[in-house]
Amino acid sequence: MSRRALPYRIPSEDVVQVDPWDLITDDGHAPMPEALPDWDYQMDLHLRRTVRIDLDRARSQAGLPPEAVLMLAAVWTATGSNLSGPAQHVRLSGSGSATISLDIRLRGSDLGGLLLLDTALLLAEGQSNGRPSAPRRAGSVLWSHRAPLRLQGDAPQFPMAVIDFGRTSFPDGAAWHLQISGNLESATMGSLLLLVNERNTAVATAFENAGKPRDIDRIVLSAVYADTARTMIEHALSLDEFVDGADFPAESLGVTLTVLFDQLFPGRSISDMRLRRQQSPSLFASEVQEAVKIFEVSR
């Protein structure tokens, strides 16, 4: 925990003993890694950790009365979606030590980018007694710990939805459609939406299995990735403000497109690739195909 100056007393760090987060899958459980390279928005996360708290020392060192009710809370924040929310909370009364198992499930559609998992010991109820220097407001933080998890799947990271194209203006037989809206300073999460046609069972099934894809699913997802990457790069090159050295806000569409361009064409300039697309669109398409390593499904 990073110690910071607070206007009230807090207990020493060792009153809380916390185990690392475990990632729970169909195959069992393992310590949460620093990153999940195969993650995508169809992959929900199941995480678990054990926390042990010396309640008596926590209250005493914070200047709280023995009857003060505490709370252990887990909160998540995802930088890619700009969403956050409570994951679990447990009220703590009584004396002695408490052992709490935090068990949380997060929807993949809510996540993206860097996932921050905050665990905190809080004052659950406001206090009118106790020492003058003790915390008094409900929600006062007595202890906290943050664990990051980088979600970095192979496919471009933005929201998607499975819908019936027959009820839309899209061609009934199309397998997917990438919607791009807003300008380069708009937030990525509000600018990109991948729509998958539920009538195309091969593609819809591939996304359902994205957490544990079969070989056929990997091939389908590779084709979708190649096409969405090409669509995004072509959209970027069609905009005059997408130039070498441009500075865009964090988490913006401009940053996302710049990162994708640099990944696909390292060492190449935007101006050169824009000229290549204008003069030889078929060769440009082949270069994108090579860059995304289409149908290379081995791991």
Coordinates of C-alpha atoms in Angstrom, one line a residue:
M1 CA 0.0 0.0 0.0
S2 CA 1.2 3.5 -0.8
R3 CA 1.1 5.4 2.5
R4 CA -0.3 8.9 2.1
A5 CA -1.1 11.7 4.5
L6 CA -4.6 11.5 5.8
P7 CA -6.5 13.8 8.2
Y8 CA -7.1 10.9 10.6
R9 CA -5.2 8.0 12.1
I10 CA -4.8 4.7 10.2
P11 CA -3.5 1.4 11.4
S12 CA -0.2 -0.1 10.5
E13 CA 0.0 -2.1 7.2
D14 CA 0.5 -5.4 8.9
V15 CA -3.0 -5.5 10.5
V16 CA -4.2 -6.7 7.1
Q17 CA -2.6 -9.8 5.4
V18 CA -3.7 -10.2 1.8
D19 CA -3.0 -13.1 -0.6
P20 CA -2.5 -12.4 -4.3
W21 CA -5.5 -12.6 -6.6
D22 CA -6.1 -15.9 -8.2
L23 CA -7.6 -16.2 -11.7
I24 CA -10.3 -18.9 -11.8
T25 CA -10.8 -20.8 -15.1
D26 CA -12.4 -24.0 -16.3
D27 CA -9.0 -25.6 -15.9
G28 CA -8.6 -24.6 -12.3
H29 CA -6.9 -21.6 -10.7
A30 CA -3.5 -19.8 -10.8
P31 CA -2.0 -16.6 -9.6
M32 CA -3.3 -13.6 -11.6
P33 CA -0.7 -12.7 -14.2
E34 CA 0.5 -9.3 -15.1
A35 CA -1.3 -9.5 -18.5
L36 CA -3.8 -11.7 -20.3
P37 CA -2.6 -11.9 -24.0
D38 CA -5.6 -13.9 -25.1
W39 CA -8.3 -11.8 -23.5
D40 CA -11.1 -10.2 -25.5
Y41 CA -14.5 -8.6 -24.7
Q42 CA -16.3 -12.0 -24.7
M43 CA -14.1 -13.3 -21.9
D44 CA -15.5 -12.7 -18.4
L45 CA -13.1 -12.7 -15.4
H46 CA -13.5 -14.7 -12.2
L47 CA -11.0 -13.7 -9.5
R48 CA -10.5 -14.7 -5.9
R49 CA -8.3 -13.8 -3.0
T50 CA -8.2 -14.3 0.8
V51 CA -7.8 -11.4 3.2
R52 CA -7.0 -11.7 7.0
I53 CA -7.7 -8.8 9.3
D54 CA -6.8 -8.2 12.9
L55 CA -9.9 -6.2 13.8
D56 CA -8.9 -5.3 17.3
R57 CA -5.6 -3.8 16.3
A58 CA -7.1 -2.1 13.3
R59 CA -9.6 -0.3 15.5
S60 CA -7.2 0.4 18.3
Q61 CA -4.5 1.9 16.1
A62 CA -7.0 4.0 14.2
G63 CA -8.4 5.4 17.5
L64 CA -11.8 3.8 17.0
P65 CA -14.0 2.3 19.7
P66 CA -14.2 -1.6 19.9
E67 CA -17.8 -1.5 18.6
A68 CA -16.9 0.4 15.4
V69 CA -18.1 -1.5 12.3
L70 CA -15.6 -1.9 9.5
M71 CA -16.0 -3.0 5.9
L72 CA -13.7 -4.8 3.4
A73 CA -14.5 -3.7 -0.1
A74 CA -13.2 -4.6 -3.6
V75 CA -13.6 -2.1 -6.4
W76 CA -12.6 -2.4 -10.1
T77 CA -11.7 0.2 -12.7
A78 CA -11.0 -0.4 -16.4
T79 CA -9.1 2.2 -18.3
G80 CA -10.2 0.9 -21.7
S81 CA -13.9 1.3 -21.0
N82 CA -13.6 4.2 -18.5
L83 CA -16.0 2.1 -16.3
S84 CA -15.7 1.2 -12.6
G85 CA -17.8 -0.3 -10.0
P86 CA -18.0 -2.2 -6.7
A87 CA -17.1 -5.9 -6.9
Q88 CA -17.8 -7.1 -3.4
H89 CA -18.1 -5.7 0.2
V90 CA -18.2 -7.5 3.5
R91 CA -19.3 -5.8 6.8
L92 CA -17.0 -6.6 9.8
S93 CA -18.1 -6.4 13.4
G94 CA -17.1 -8.3 16.5
S95 CA -13.6 -8.7 17.8
G96 CA -10.5 -10.9 17.1
S97 CA -9.4 -11.8 13.6
A98 CA -11.5 -12.2 10.4
T99 CA -10.7 -14.2 7.3
I100 CA -12.6 -13.1 4.2
S101 CA -12.6 -14.7 0.8
L102 CA -13.3 -12.2 -1.9
D103 CA -14.8 -13.9 -5.0
I104 CA -15.7 -11.6 -7.9
R105 CA -16.9 -12.0 -11.4
L106 CA -16.5 -9.2 -14.0
R107 CA -18.2 -9.0 -17.4
G108 CA -15.7 -8.8 -20.2
S109 CA -18.0 -6.3 -22.0
D110 CA -17.3 -3.8 -19.2
L111 CA -13.5 -4.1 -19.3
G112 CA -10.5 -3.3 -21.5
G113 CA -7.1 -1.7 -21.2
L114 CA -5.7 -1.8 -17.7
L115 CA -7.9 -3.4 -15.1
L116 CA -7.2 -2.0 -11.6
L117 CA -8.4 -4.1 -8.6
D118 CA -8.6 -2.1 -5.4
T119 CA -9.1 -3.8 -2.0
A120 CA -9.8 -1.5 0.9
L121 CA -10.6 -1.6 4.6
L122 CA -13.1 1.1 5.4
L123 CA -15.0 2.6 8.3
A124 CA -18.6 1.2 7.6
E125 CA -20.5 3.7 9.7
G126 CA -20.0 7.2 10.9
Q127 CA -18.5 7.6 14.4
S128 CA -19.4 10.3 17.0
N129 CA -17.1 8.9 19.7
G130 CA -13.5 7.7 19.7
R131 CA -10.3 9.7 19.8
P132 CA -10.3 13.2 18.3
S133 CA -7.8 12.0 15.7
A134 CA -9.8 8.9 14.7
P135 CA -11.7 8.7 11.4
R136 CA -15.3 9.7 11.7
R137 CA -16.9 9.6 8.3
A138 CA -18.4 6.4 6.8
G139 CA -16.2 5.3 4.0
S140 CA -12.9 6.5 5.5
V141 CA -10.1 4.4 4.1
L142 CA -8.0 2.6 6.8
W143 CA -6.0 0.4 4.4
S144 CA -5.8 -0.3 0.7
H145 CA -4.1 -2.4 -1.9
R146 CA -4.1 -2.1 -5.7
A147 CA -3.4 -4.9 -8.2
P148 CA -3.2 -4.2 -12.0
L149 CA -4.0 -6.6 -14.8
R150 CA -3.3 -5.7 -18.4
L151 CA -6.0 -6.9 -20.8
Q152 CA -4.3 -7.1 -24.2
G153 CA -6.1 -9.5 -26.5
D154 CA -4.9 -10.1 -30.1
A155 CA -8.0 -8.4 -31.6
P156 CA -8.5 -4.6 -31.5
Q157 CA -10.1 -3.9 -28.1
F158 CA -13.4 -2.2 -28.4
P159 CA -17.1 -3.2 -27.7
M160 CA -19.0 -5.6 -29.8
A161 CA -22.5 -6.9 -30.1
V162 CA -24.1 -10.0 -31.7
I163 CA -27.3 -8.9 -33.5
D164 CA -29.6 -10.1 -36.4
F165 CA -28.5 -8.2 -39.5
G166 CA -31.9 -9.0 -41.0
R167 CA -33.4 -6.4 -38.7
T168 CA -30.9 -3.7 -39.7
S169 CA -29.8 -1.8 -42.8
F170 CA -26.8 -4.1 -43.1
P171 CA -26.7 -6.8 -45.7
D172 CA -28.4 -9.9 -44.4
G173 CA -25.5 -12.2 -45.4
A174 CA -22.7 -10.0 -44.1
A175 CA -20.8 -11.7 -41.2
W176 CA -19.7 -8.6 -39.4
H177 CA -19.6 -4.8 -39.6
L178 CA -17.3 -2.3 -37.9
Q179 CA -18.9 1.0 -37.0
I180 CA -16.6 4.0 -36.6
S181 CA -17.9 7.3 -35.5
G182 CA -16.7 10.6 -34.0
N183 CA -13.4 12.4 -34.6
L184 CA -9.9 11.4 -33.6
E185 CA -10.2 13.1 -30.2
S186 CA -13.3 11.1 -29.3
A187 CA -13.1 8.3 -26.8
T188 CA -12.3 5.0 -28.4
M189 CA -15.0 3.2 -26.4
G190 CA -17.7 5.4 -27.8
S191 CA -16.3 5.5 -31.4
L192 CA -15.9 1.9 -32.3
L193 CA -18.4 -0.9 -32.3
L194 CA -18.0 -4.3 -33.9
L195 CA -21.4 -5.9 -34.9
V196 CA -21.5 -9.6 -35.5
N197 CA -24.4 -11.1 -37.5
E198 CA -26.0 -13.9 -35.4
R199 CA -27.2 -15.5 -38.7
N200 CA -23.6 -16.4 -39.5
T201 CA -23.2 -19.2 -37.0
A202 CA -19.4 -19.7 -37.8
V203 CA -18.5 -16.2 -36.8
A204 CA -21.0 -15.9 -33.9
T205 CA -19.7 -19.2 -32.5
A206 CA -16.1 -18.2 -32.9
F207 CA -16.7 -15.1 -30.7
E208 CA -18.6 -17.2 -28.1
N209 CA -15.5 -19.5 -27.9
A210 CA -13.0 -16.6 -27.9
G211 CA -11.9 -17.4 -24.4
K212 CA -10.9 -21.0 -25.4
P213 CA -11.0 -21.0 -29.2
R214 CA -10.8 -24.1 -31.4
D215 CA -8.6 -24.0 -34.5
I216 CA -11.6 -23.2 -36.7
D217 CA -12.5 -20.3 -34.3
R218 CA -8.9 -19.0 -34.5
I219 CA -9.1 -18.9 -38.3
V220 CA -12.4 -17.0 -38.2
L221 CA -11.2 -14.6 -35.6
S222 CA -8.0 -14.0 -37.6
A223 CA -10.2 -13.1 -40.6
V224 CA -12.3 -10.7 -38.5
Y225 CA -9.1 -9.1 -37.0
A226 CA -7.6 -8.6 -40.5
D227 CA -10.7 -7.0 -41.8
T228 CA -11.3 -4.7 -38.8
A229 CA -7.6 -3.7 -38.8
R230 CA -7.8 -2.8 -42.5
T231 CA -11.0 -0.9 -42.0
M232 CA -9.5 1.1 -39.1
I233 CA -6.3 1.9 -41.0
E234 CA -8.1 2.9 -44.1
H235 CA -10.4 5.2 -42.0
A236 CA -7.4 6.7 -40.3
L237 CA -5.6 7.4 -43.6
S238 CA -8.7 9.0 -45.0
L239 CA -8.5 11.8 -42.4
D240 CA -6.2 14.7 -43.0
E241 CA -5.5 15.2 -39.3
F242 CA -4.0 11.7 -39.0
V243 CA -0.4 12.6 -39.6
D244 CA 3.0 11.7 -38.2
G245 CA 3.7 13.2 -34.8
A246 CA 0.1 14.2 -34.1
D247 CA -0.8 14.4 -30.4
F248 CA -4.2 13.0 -29.4
P249 CA -5.8 12.7 -25.9
A250 CA -5.3 9.6 -23.9
E251 CA -7.8 6.8 -24.6
S252 CA -8.9 8.6 -27.8
L253 CA -9.7 7.1 -31.2
G254 CA -6.6 8.9 -32.5
V255 CA -4.3 7.2 -30.0
T256 CA -5.9 3.8 -30.8
L257 CA -5.4 4.2 -34.5
T258 CA -1.9 5.5 -34.1
V259 CA -1.0 2.5 -31.9
L260 CA -2.5 0.1 -34.4
F261 CA -0.6 1.8 -37.3
D262 CA 2.7 1.6 -35.4
Q263 CA 2.1 -2.1 -34.6
L264 CA 1.3 -3.0 -38.2
F265 CA 3.8 -0.8 -40.0
P266 CA 6.8 -0.2 -37.6
G267 CA 9.3 2.2 -39.1
R268 CA 6.9 3.3 -41.9
S269 CA 5.6 6.8 -42.0
I270 CA 1.9 7.7 -42.2
S271 CA 2.5 9.9 -45.3
D272 CA 4.2 7.0 -47.1
M273 CA 1.4 4.5 -46.4
R274 CA -1.3 7.1 -47.3
L275 CA 0.5 7.5 -50.7
R276 CA 0.8 3.7 -51.1
R277 CA -3.0 3.3 -50.5
Q278 CA -3.7 6.1 -53.1
Q279 CA -1.4 4.9 -55.8
S280 CA -1.7 1.1 -55.3
P281 CA -4.7 0.1 -53.2
S282 CA -4.4 -3.6 -54.0
L283 CA -0.8 -3.7 -52.9
F284 CA -1.7 -1.7 -49.8
A285 CA -4.4 -4.3 -49.0
S286 CA -1.8 -7.1 -49.3
E287 CA 0.6 -5.3 -47.0
V288 CA -2.1 -5.0 -44.4
Q289 CA -2.8 -8.7 -44.8
E290 CA 0.9 -9.5 -44.2
A291 CA 1.1 -7.1 -41.2
V292 CA -1.8 -8.7 -39.4
K293 CA -0.4 -12.2 -40.1
I294 CA -3.8 -13.5 -41.2
F295 CA -4.5 -17.2 -40.6
E296 CA -1.4 -17.7 -38.5
V297 CA -3.3 -19.5 -35.8
S298 CA -0.5 -21.3 -33.9
R299 CA 0.4 -20.1 -30.4

